[in-house]
Coordinates of C-alpha atoms in Angstrom, one line a residue:
M27 CA 13.6 2.8 39.5
R28 CA 15.5 5.9 38.3
S29 CA 19.1 6.4 37.5
N30 CA 21.1 9.7 37.3
G31 CA 17.9 11.6 37.9
R32 CA 16.4 10.6 34.5
P33 CA 13.1 8.7 34.1
R34 CA 13.4 5.2 32.8
G35 CA 13.6 4.8 29.0
L36 CA 15.3 8.1 28.3
P37 CA 19.0 7.2 28.3
R38 CA 18.7 4.9 25.3
L39 CA 16.6 7.4 23.4
R40 CA 18.9 10.4 24.2
P41 CA 19.4 11.3 20.5
V42 CA 15.6 11.5 20.0
T43 CA 15.1 13.5 23.1
A44 CA 17.8 15.9 22.3
M45 CA 16.5 16.5 18.8
L46 CA 13.0 17.2 20.1
L47 CA 14.2 19.5 22.8
L48 CA 16.1 21.5 20.2
A49 CA 12.9 21.7 18.1
W50 CA 11.0 22.9 21.1
A51 CA 13.6 25.5 22.1
G52 CA 14.2 26.7 18.6
G53 CA 10.6 27.8 17.8
G54 CA 10.1 29.8 14.6
A55 CA 8.5 28.5 11.5
A56 CA 9.3 25.4 9.5
M57 CA 12.7 26.0 8.2
E58 CA 14.5 25.6 4.9
L59 CA 18.1 25.3 6.1
D60 CA 21.0 26.8 4.2
T61 CA 23.4 24.0 3.5
G62 CA 25.9 26.1 1.5
V63 CA 25.3 23.7 -1.5
P64 CA 22.7 25.1 -4.0
E65 CA 21.7 21.6 -5.1
L66 CA 21.1 20.3 -1.6
K67 CA 17.8 21.2 0.0
L68 CA 17.3 20.6 3.8
R69 CA 14.0 21.1 5.5
W70 CA 13.2 20.8 9.2
D71 CA 9.6 20.7 10.4
N72 CA 8.3 20.4 14.0
T73 CA 4.9 20.0 15.5
V74 CA 3.8 20.3 19.1
R75 CA 0.5 18.9 20.2
Y76 CA -1.2 19.2 23.7
N77 CA -4.3 17.2 24.7
L78 CA -6.3 17.7 27.9
G79 CA -9.2 15.3 28.3
T80 CA -11.7 14.5 31.0
R81 CA -14.1 11.7 31.6
A82 CA -17.6 12.9 31.0
E83 CA -19.5 9.8 32.0
R84 CA -19.9 8.2 35.4
P85 CA -18.4 4.7 35.5
D86 CA -21.0 2.0 35.1
Q87 CA -21.1 -0.1 38.2
R88 CA -22.2 -3.1 36.2
I89 CA -18.9 -2.9 34.3
L90 CA -16.9 -2.3 37.5
N91 CA -18.4 -5.5 39.0
N92 CA -16.7 -7.6 36.3
P93 CA -13.0 -8.4 37.1
T94 CA -12.2 -8.5 33.3
Y95 CA -13.1 -4.7 32.9
D96 CA -12.9 -3.1 36.3
E97 CA -9.2 -1.9 36.3
S98 CA -9.5 0.0 33.0
D99 CA -12.9 1.4 33.8
G100 CA -12.1 2.3 37.4
K101 CA -8.8 4.0 36.8
F102 CA -10.6 7.4 36.4
G103 CA -13.9 8.7 37.7
R104 CA -16.3 11.2 36.1
G105 CA -14.6 14.6 35.8
D106 CA -11.1 13.1 36.2
V107 CA -8.4 14.1 33.7
V108 CA -7.8 11.0 31.6
T109 CA -5.1 12.5 29.4
N110 CA -2.8 15.5 30.0
R111 CA -0.4 14.8 27.2
L112 CA 2.3 16.7 25.4
D113 CA 3.5 15.3 22.0
L114 CA 6.4 16.5 19.9
L115 CA 7.2 15.5 16.4
T116 CA 10.3 16.5 14.4
E117 CA 11.0 15.7 10.7
I118 CA 14.1 16.3 8.7
D119 CA 14.1 15.9 4.9
A120 CA 17.2 16.2 2.7
N121 CA 17.1 16.3 -1.1
Y122 CA 20.0 16.5 -3.4
R123 CA 19.0 17.6 -6.9
N124 CA 15.8 15.5 -6.6
L125 CA 18.1 12.5 -7.3
T126 CA 18.7 11.2 -3.8
G127 CA 17.8 12.1 -0.2
V128 CA 17.1 11.0 3.3
R129 CA 14.1 11.4 5.7
I130 CA 14.3 11.1 9.5
S131 CA 11.5 11.7 12.0
A132 CA 11.2 11.2 15.7
A133 CA 8.5 11.6 18.4
A134 CA 8.5 12.2 22.1
W135 CA 5.7 12.4 24.6
Y136 CA 4.6 12.7 28.3
D137 CA 1.2 12.2 29.8
H138 CA 0.9 13.5 33.3
A139 CA -2.6 11.9 33.8
Y140 CA -0.7 8.6 34.3
H141 CA 1.8 9.9 36.9
D142 CA 0.1 7.5 39.3
T143 CA 1.1 4.1 37.9
T144 CA -0.8 2.0 40.4
V145 CA -3.5 -0.5 39.2
S146 CA -6.3 -1.6 41.5
T147 CA -9.3 -3.8 41.2
T148 CA -12.9 -2.9 42.4
V149 CA -14.0 -6.6 42.7
P150 CA -13.2 -8.0 46.2
G151 CA -10.8 -10.9 46.3
Y152 CA -9.4 -10.5 42.8
A153 CA -5.8 -9.7 41.9
S154 CA -4.9 -6.9 39.5
S155 CA -3.6 -7.6 36.0
Y156 CA -0.1 -6.4 37.0
L157 CA 2.5 -7.8 39.3
G158 CA 3.0 -5.5 42.3
D159 CA -0.2 -3.7 41.2
R160 CA 1.7 -1.2 39.1
Y161 CA 2.2 -0.8 35.4
N162 CA 5.2 -2.5 34.1
H163 CA 8.0 -0.7 32.3
A164 CA 6.6 -1.1 28.8
V165 CA 3.2 0.3 29.7
S166 CA 4.7 3.2 31.7
R167 CA 6.9 4.1 28.8
F168 CA 4.3 4.2 26.1
V169 CA 1.4 5.5 28.2
Q170 CA 3.0 7.9 30.6
G171 CA 6.6 8.7 29.5
P172 CA 8.5 10.8 29.2
A173 CA 9.9 8.8 26.4
G174 CA 10.5 9.0 22.6
E175 CA 11.3 6.9 19.6
W176 CA 12.6 7.1 16.0
L177 CA 9.9 6.9 13.4
D178 CA 11.0 7.3 9.7
A179 CA 14.6 6.7 8.9
F180 CA 15.2 5.9 5.2
V181 CA 17.2 6.9 2.2
W182 CA 15.8 7.2 -1.3
T183 CA 17.1 7.7 -4.8
N184 CA 15.6 8.3 -8.2
L185 CA 17.3 6.5 -11.1
K186 CA 16.6 5.2 -14.6
L187 CA 16.7 1.7 -16.0
G188 CA 17.0 2.5 -19.6
D189 CA 14.2 5.0 -20.1
V190 CA 12.2 3.8 -17.1
P191 CA 12.3 6.0 -14.0
V192 CA 12.6 4.1 -10.8
N193 CA 12.3 5.3 -7.2
V194 CA 14.0 3.2 -4.4
K195 CA 13.6 3.7 -0.7
L196 CA 15.4 1.7 2.0
G197 CA 14.9 1.9 5.7
R198 CA 12.1 2.5 8.2
Q199 CA 9.0 3.7 6.3
T200 CA 5.4 3.1 5.6
N201 CA 3.7 2.3 2.2
Y202 CA 0.2 1.3 1.4
F203 CA -1.8 -0.4 -1.3
G204 CA -5.4 0.1 -2.3
E205 CA -8.0 2.8 -1.8
G206 CA -9.3 2.2 1.8
L207 CA -9.8 5.2 4.0
L208 CA -11.9 4.8 7.1
I209 CA -12.3 1.0 7.8
P210 CA -8.8 -0.5 7.5
A211 CA -9.8 -3.9 8.8
H212 CA -11.3 -4.8 5.4
A213 CA -9.1 -2.7 3.1
M214 CA -6.3 -4.0 0.8
S215 CA -3.9 -2.2 3.2
Y216 CA -4.9 -4.4 6.2
S217 CA -1.9 -5.2 8.3
Q218 CA 0.6 -3.6 5.9
S219 CA 2.0 -1.7 8.8
P220 CA 1.7 -1.9 12.6
V221 CA -0.2 0.9 14.3
D222 CA 0.3 3.0 17.4
G223 CA -3.2 2.7 18.8
V224 CA -2.1 4.1 22.2
K225 CA -1.1 7.4 20.6
A226 CA -4.1 7.4 18.3
V227 CA -6.8 7.1 21.0
T228 CA -5.2 9.6 23.4
S229 CA -4.3 12.2 20.8
P230 CA -7.1 13.8 18.8
G231 CA -5.5 16.0 16.1
I232 CA -2.8 13.4 15.5
E233 CA -1.2 13.3 12.1
T234 CA -2.0 10.1 10.1
K235 CA 1.8 9.6 9.6
E236 CA 2.1 9.3 13.4
V237 CA -0.5 6.5 13.8
F238 CA 1.5 4.0 11.6
L239 CA 4.7 2.6 13.0
P240 CA 7.4 2.6 10.3
V241 CA 9.0 -0.8 9.6
S242 CA 12.3 -1.4 7.9
Q243 CA 11.8 -2.4 4.3
L244 CA 12.9 -2.0 0.7
Y245 CA 10.4 -0.3 -1.5
V246 CA 10.7 0.1 -5.2
K247 CA 8.3 2.0 -7.5
S248 CA 8.7 2.2 -11.3
Q249 CA 6.8 4.3 -13.9
V250 CA 7.0 1.7 -16.7
T251 CA 4.8 3.8 -18.9
P252 CA 3.0 7.1 -18.4
A253 CA -0.1 5.1 -17.5
L254 CA 1.4 2.1 -15.7
T255 CA 3.1 2.0 -12.3
L256 CA 4.7 -1.0 -10.7
M257 CA 5.6 -1.3 -7.0
A258 CA 7.1 -3.8 -4.7
Q259 CA 8.1 -4.0 -1.0
Y260 CA 10.1 -6.5 1.0
F261 CA 10.2 -6.2 4.8
L262 CA 13.3 -6.4 6.8
D263 CA 11.7 -6.2 10.3
W264 CA 8.4 -7.0 12.1
K265 CA 6.8 -5.4 15.1
A266 CA 3.5 -5.8 16.8
S267 CA 0.8 -3.1 16.7
R268 CA 0.8 -1.0 19.9
L269 CA -2.8 -1.3 21.2
P270 CA -4.3 0.3 24.3
Y271 CA -3.0 -1.5 27.4
G272 CA -5.2 -3.1 30.0
G273 CA -5.7 -1.0 33.1
T274 CA -5.5 2.3 31.1
Y275 CA -8.6 4.4 30.3
F276 CA -9.0 3.4 26.6
A277 CA -8.4 -0.3 27.0
P278 CA -11.4 -2.5 26.0
A279 CA -10.5 -5.0 28.7
D280 CA -8.0 -5.4 31.5
P281 CA -5.8 -8.3 30.1
F282 CA -5.4 -6.6 26.7
F283 CA -2.9 -6.5 24.9
E284 CA 1.0 -6.7 25.2
G285 CA 1.1 -5.0 28.5
P286 CA -0.5 -6.9 31.5
D287 CA 1.3 -9.6 33.4
R288 CA -1.7 -11.9 34.3
L289 CA -5.4 -12.6 34.0
P290 CA -7.3 -12.7 37.3
V291 CA -9.8 -15.6 37.3
A292 CA -11.1 -16.2 40.8
P293 CA -12.0 -14.2 44.0
N294 CA -9.3 -16.1 45.9
G295 CA -6.6 -14.2 44.1
A296 CA -5.9 -16.9 41.5
S297 CA -4.8 -15.7 38.1
L298 CA -3.5 -17.0 34.8
A299 CA 0.1 -16.0 34.0
R300 CA 0.7 -14.3 30.7
A301 CA 2.9 -16.5 28.6
D302 CA 5.4 -15.2 26.1
S303 CA 3.7 -14.0 22.9
L304 CA 4.3 -16.2 19.8
K305 CA 5.7 -13.8 17.2
P306 CA 6.9 -14.4 13.7
G307 CA 10.4 -13.8 12.4
R308 CA 11.6 -10.4 11.5
R309 CA 11.8 -11.0 7.7
G310 CA 9.7 -12.5 5.0
N311 CA 6.7 -10.2 4.5
W312 CA 6.4 -8.8 0.9
G313 CA 4.0 -7.3 -1.5
V314 CA 3.7 -6.4 -5.2
G315 CA 1.3 -4.1 -7.0
A316 CA 0.4 -2.4 -10.3
K317 CA -1.6 0.7 -10.9
L318 CA -3.0 1.5 -14.4
N319 CA -4.6 4.8 -15.4
V320 CA -7.1 4.4 -18.2
E321 CA -7.7 7.8 -19.7
A322 CA -10.6 6.6 -22.0
L323 CA -12.5 5.6 -18.8
E324 CA -11.1 8.4 -16.7
S325 CA -10.4 5.7 -14.1
A326 CA -7.5 4.1 -12.3
F327 CA -7.2 0.4 -11.5
G328 CA -4.9 -1.5 -9.2
L329 CA -3.8 -5.2 -8.9
Y330 CA -2.0 -6.4 -5.7
H331 CA -0.7 -9.5 -4.0
R332 CA 0.7 -9.6 -0.5
R333 CA 2.2 -12.2 1.9
F334 CA 2.4 -11.1 5.5
D335 CA 2.6 -12.0 9.1
D336 CA -0.3 -10.3 10.9
Y337 CA 0.5 -7.4 13.3
N338 CA -2.8 -8.1 15.2
P339 CA -2.9 -11.1 17.5
W340 CA -5.3 -13.8 18.7
F341 CA -6.0 -13.4 22.4
A342 CA -6.5 -16.9 23.8
P343 CA -6.0 -19.2 26.8
D344 CA -2.9 -21.4 26.5
F345 CA -4.2 -24.9 26.6
A346 CA -0.8 -26.6 26.6
N347 CA -1.1 -27.3 30.4
F348 CA -4.0 -27.4 32.8
V349 CA -4.4 -26.7 36.5
T350 CA -7.2 -27.0 39.0
I351 CA -8.2 -23.7 40.5
P352 CA -10.2 -23.9 43.8
G353 CA -13.7 -22.5 43.2
V354 CA -13.2 -22.4 39.5
G355 CA -12.4 -25.8 38.2
T356 CA -9.9 -27.2 35.8
G357 CA -8.5 -24.7 33.3
P358 CA -5.4 -23.5 31.5
T359 CA -2.3 -22.3 33.4
G360 CA -2.0 -19.2 31.4
Y361 CA -2.9 -17.1 28.3
R362 CA -0.9 -15.7 25.5
L363 CA -1.0 -13.6 22.3
V364 CA -0.4 -15.4 19.1
Y365 CA 0.4 -13.6 15.8
P366 CA -0.8 -15.4 12.7
K367 CA 1.9 -16.1 10.2
Q368 CA 1.9 -16.4 6.4
V369 CA -1.4 -14.8 5.5
K370 CA -1.9 -14.2 1.8
M371 CA -4.0 -11.6 0.1
T372 CA -4.8 -10.8 -3.5
G373 CA -6.9 -7.9 -4.5
I374 CA -7.9 -5.2 -7.0
S375 CA -8.8 -1.6 -6.6
A376 CA -10.6 1.0 -8.7
G377 CA -11.1 4.8 -8.6
K378 CA -13.1 7.3 -10.7
V379 CA -14.5 10.8 -10.3
I380 CA -18.2 10.7 -10.9
G381 CA -19.6 14.2 -11.1
S382 CA -18.2 16.0 -8.0
V383 CA -17.6 12.8 -6.0
S384 CA -14.3 10.8 -6.0
V385 CA -15.4 7.2 -5.8
A386 CA -13.0 4.3 -5.1
G387 CA -12.8 0.8 -3.6
D388 CA -11.0 -2.4 -2.9
L389 CA -11.9 -6.0 -3.4
A390 CA -9.6 -8.5 -1.6
Y391 CA -9.4 -12.2 -1.2
R392 CA -7.6 -13.1 2.1
K393 CA -6.3 -16.7 2.3
D394 CA -5.6 -18.5 5.6
G395 CA -6.3 -15.3 7.6
A396 CA -7.0 -15.2 11.3
L397 CA -10.6 -15.9 12.3
N398 CA -12.5 -15.1 15.5
A399 CA -11.0 -17.6 18.0
A400 CA -12.3 -19.3 21.1
G401 CA -8.8 -20.5 21.9
I402 CA -5.6 -21.8 20.4
S403 CA -4.5 -25.3 19.8
P404 CA -2.1 -26.9 22.3
L405 CA -0.6 -28.9 19.4
D406 CA 0.6 -26.2 17.1
H407 CA -0.3 -23.0 19.1
Q408 CA -2.5 -21.8 16.3
G409 CA -6.0 -20.5 16.2
P410 CA -8.7 -20.9 13.5
R411 CA -7.9 -19.8 9.9
G412 CA -10.0 -19.3 6.9
D413 CA -10.5 -17.7 3.5
T414 CA -12.5 -14.5 3.5
L415 CA -13.6 -11.9 1.0
H416 CA -13.4 -8.2 1.9
A417 CA -14.7 -5.1 0.1
V418 CA -14.6 -1.4 0.8
V419 CA -16.2 1.3 -1.3
N420 CA -15.8 5.0 -0.4
G421 CA -16.7 8.4 -1.8
V422 CA -15.1 11.8 -1.1
Y423 CA -17.2 14.9 -1.7
L424 CA -15.8 18.4 -1.4
L425 CA -18.5 20.6 -0.1
P426 CA -19.4 23.6 -2.3
A427 CA -20.0 27.0 -0.8
T428 CA -23.6 27.4 0.5
R429 CA -25.3 29.5 3.1
F430 CA -24.7 26.6 5.5
W431 CA -20.9 26.4 5.1
D432 CA -18.1 27.8 3.0
T433 CA -16.3 24.6 2.2
G434 CA -15.4 21.3 3.7
A435 CA -15.5 17.5 3.0
F436 CA -17.8 14.6 3.4
I437 CA -16.4 11.1 3.3
A438 CA -18.4 7.9 3.4
E439 CA -17.1 4.3 3.4
L440 CA -19.0 1.0 3.3
A441 CA -17.2 -2.3 4.2
Y442 CA -18.4 -5.9 3.6
S443 CA -16.8 -9.2 4.5
R444 CA -17.8 -12.8 3.9
L445 CA -16.4 -16.0 5.2
L446 CA -15.8 -18.4 2.3
K447 CA -14.4 -21.4 4.3
V448 CA -12.6 -22.4 7.4
T449 CA -9.3 -23.9 6.4
S450 CA -7.8 -25.0 9.8
H451 CA -8.8 -25.5 13.4
A452 CA -12.5 -25.3 12.7
E453 CA -13.1 -26.6 16.2
L454 CA -11.8 -23.3 17.5
Y455 CA -13.7 -21.0 15.2
K456 CA -16.1 -18.9 17.3
G457 CA -18.9 -18.8 14.7
A458 CA -22.6 -18.6 15.4
G459 CA -24.0 -22.2 15.4
T460 CA -20.6 -23.8 16.1
A461 CA -19.7 -25.7 19.3
A462 CA -17.1 -22.9 20.1
C463 CA -19.9 -20.3 20.3
V464 CA -20.8 -20.4 23.9
A465 CA -22.8 -17.9 25.9
P466 CA -21.6 -16.8 29.4
D467 CA -24.1 -19.2 31.0
G468 CA -22.6 -22.1 29.2
K469 CA -25.5 -22.5 26.7
P470 CA -25.1 -22.2 22.9
G471 CA -24.4 -18.6 22.0
G472 CA -25.2 -16.3 19.1
R473 CA -24.5 -12.9 17.6
G474 CA -25.0 -11.2 21.0
D475 CA -22.1 -13.3 22.4
D476 CA -19.6 -11.9 19.8
C477 CA -19.9 -15.1 17.7
S478 CA -19.2 -14.5 14.0
T479 CA -21.6 -14.7 11.1
K480 CA -20.9 -15.5 7.5
N481 CA -21.5 -11.9 6.4
Y482 CA -20.6 -8.6 8.0
T483 CA -21.4 -5.0 6.9
A484 CA -20.2 -1.7 8.4
I485 CA -20.3 2.0 7.6
A486 CA -18.1 5.0 8.5
L487 CA -18.9 8.6 7.9
S488 CA -16.8 11.8 8.3
F489 CA -18.5 15.1 7.8
S490 CA -16.5 18.3 8.3
P491 CA -18.0 21.6 7.1
Q492 CA -15.6 24.6 7.3
Y493 CA -16.3 28.3 7.8
L494 CA -13.6 30.6 6.6
Q495 CA -12.6 33.9 8.2
V496 CA -15.1 33.7 11.0
A497 CA -12.8 36.4 12.4
P498 CA -9.7 37.9 10.9
S499 CA -7.2 35.0 10.4
W500 CA -9.5 32.5 12.0
D501 CA -11.2 29.5 10.3
L502 CA -13.7 27.1 11.9
D503 CA -14.2 23.4 11.3
V504 CA -17.0 21.4 12.8
P505 CA -16.0 17.7 12.3
L506 CA -18.5 14.8 12.9
S507 CA -17.6 11.1 12.6
V508 CA -19.6 7.9 13.0
N509 CA -18.5 4.3 12.7
Y510 CA -21.3 1.6 12.9
G511 CA -21.5 -2.1 12.5
I512 CA -24.7 -2.5 10.4
D513 CA -25.2 -6.2 10.5
G514 CA -23.4 -9.4 11.5
N515 CA -20.1 -10.0 13.3
A516 CA -17.0 -10.2 11.1
A517 CA -15.5 -13.7 10.8
S518 CA -12.0 -12.3 10.5
S519 CA -10.3 -11.6 13.8
G520 CA -10.8 -8.0 14.9
G521 CA -13.0 -7.3 11.9
G522 CA -15.8 -5.6 13.8
S523 CA -19.2 -6.4 15.5
G524 CA -22.7 -5.6 14.5
K525 CA -24.6 -2.8 16.4
S526 CA -21.2 -1.4 17.7
L527 CA -21.1 2.4 17.5
A528 CA -18.3 4.9 17.8
W529 CA -18.9 8.6 17.2
S530 CA -17.4 12.0 17.9
I531 CA -18.3 15.7 17.3
G532 CA -16.2 18.7 17.8
A533 CA -15.1 22.2 16.7
K534 CA -11.7 23.3 15.6
L535 CA -10.5 26.9 15.3
T536 CA -7.4 27.5 13.1
Y537 CA -5.4 30.8 13.4
A538 CA -3.3 31.9 10.5
Q539 CA -3.4 28.4 9.1
R540 CA -0.8 27.5 11.7
Y541 CA -2.3 27.2 15.2
E542 CA -5.2 24.8 16.0
F543 CA -7.5 24.9 19.0
A544 CA -10.1 22.1 19.1
L545 CA -12.7 20.7 21.4
Q546 CA -14.1 17.2 20.8
Y547 CA -16.6 14.8 22.5
A548 CA -16.4 11.1 21.7
D549 CA -18.3 8.0 22.9
S550 CA -19.2 4.5 21.9
A551 CA -21.8 1.8 22.4
A552 CA -22.0 -2.0 22.0
R553 CA -24.4 -4.9 22.3
T554 CA -24.1 -6.0 26.0
K555 CA -25.2 -8.9 28.2
Y556 CA -25.7 -8.9 31.9
D557 CA -26.0 -11.6 34.6
P558 CA -29.5 -12.6 35.8
S559 CA -29.5 -10.0 38.5
G560 CA -28.6 -7.3 36.0
L561 CA -25.8 -6.1 38.2
T562 CA -22.8 -7.3 36.2
V563 CA -21.7 -7.1 32.6
I564 CA -20.8 -10.6 31.5
G565 CA -20.3 -10.3 27.8
G566 CA -21.7 -9.1 24.5
A567 CA -20.5 -8.2 21.0
G568 CA -17.9 -5.5 20.6
S569 CA -16.1 -3.5 23.3
V570 CA -18.7 -4.0 26.0
G571 CA -16.3 -3.0 28.8
A572 CA -15.8 0.5 27.3
T573 CA -19.3 1.7 26.7
D574 CA -19.2 4.3 29.6
R575 CA -16.0 6.1 28.5
G576 CA -17.4 9.2 26.9
W577 CA -14.9 11.9 27.1
L578 CA -14.3 15.6 26.3
V579 CA -10.9 16.7 25.1
F580 CA -9.2 20.0 24.3
T581 CA -6.4 20.0 21.7
F582 CA -3.8 22.6 20.8
K583 CA -1.5 22.0 17.9
A584 CA 1.1 24.2 16.2
G585 CA 3.7 23.7 13.5
F586 CA 7.2 25.2 13.9

């Protein structure tokens, strides 16, 4: 439906759209605006980013034969454009005498690759995951557009309590604890902000500040002594992470996550309706922390405690009611997403420069966190919970000039997690050796069926050598990234799977330190199981439905 000639979603975002159109039309460099008041500084920054990506791999027929993965995998064929996306970001910062100020940012986007909003299945007899075989409004808005949204919107002030300087920020913002860099699922900052996974996977070259969705909160930071900093935050809102929607190219499975309307389960068109997600209230999340610099050790140490409602859900059948489906048997009437409430986390961090390497890490104890679930309880609509230990250790090494490169950076991070105990709904915990760990053939399952182990280890690497002045005003970067599950399957929900691999390699040319032109190839692999005929993917560990999605993407980005 359209009204007044405008695409759906734009009227209520008219201020955002107008601001971004002005940024686009204005051009020019980032501007320091003359306010007429010497003490008042006003800065306006704008970024335009364009991504054009194509599918490089042929769809795997074994994936297309499974009705859980076919819509996402069959949306585009080899050589098809999977993203043709324009993003605009505008940021305004006002600062009065470094005493008080305001920050406002907004984003807008359009992806022409999704101008066809139809969804179709490749498995005969099965329904699609969307009513009317078309994306619903939410999916169309965030995947296709044109649409936009406000991001940051907060005021800040610097003041003194006695001789102690204090910084206060109120409004939509993001703040993080700890030292995690590349594997956020096990860092102290886990679920400290929802993420825009839709934008992240379709937009190489995206700024980190665009990946995280700001949430309204009060944040206070105090420099108690030159060495000791205290911080606290209290959230005034809550919103779910925006993860790739089922039926789109980057979705790991058709019914994921907040988008689809139903889950097809039989070749007679039968499907499970998606019930309303069970979400927490808007307020109540909070965190406190302290950071101490110890000059004698040339080190920094942190201590943190957080209480939060998770931004990442359990995906599970709703066993509150049952129905008999011809050809399938008795099963639940629907499925839903459930967001775990009142998770507690306490942790420490440390950082030190050792030689030419900056080394840091987190160690966190997560109490009553969400575990890998085989379902949710019909009594309290909750999944399994448990106490887990999480650690990340990373190192950042700035590459010195050699005959192989001029400069650059190498980052490595190792993550480890351990299940300490299951605290509730142990019958629903999908752990190796438990009754809930079942293989697709109904027999007891194991690691290869995405059943969790007590311990899990993963590694992430980012290597980016840089070559300066390869031509007048041109610099070249050659980034390479690898994420790999070394051993085990994480007990924590969404914590990662062993033998899962995601990698990318590319080249980026920067002109006059302002215009970027990049080409990148990315792919993934996971431990996969097939039916006895070998013709259909039936399960595995990790994103088994997305192992044939290798893609090549060109990116242009410029700041104005």
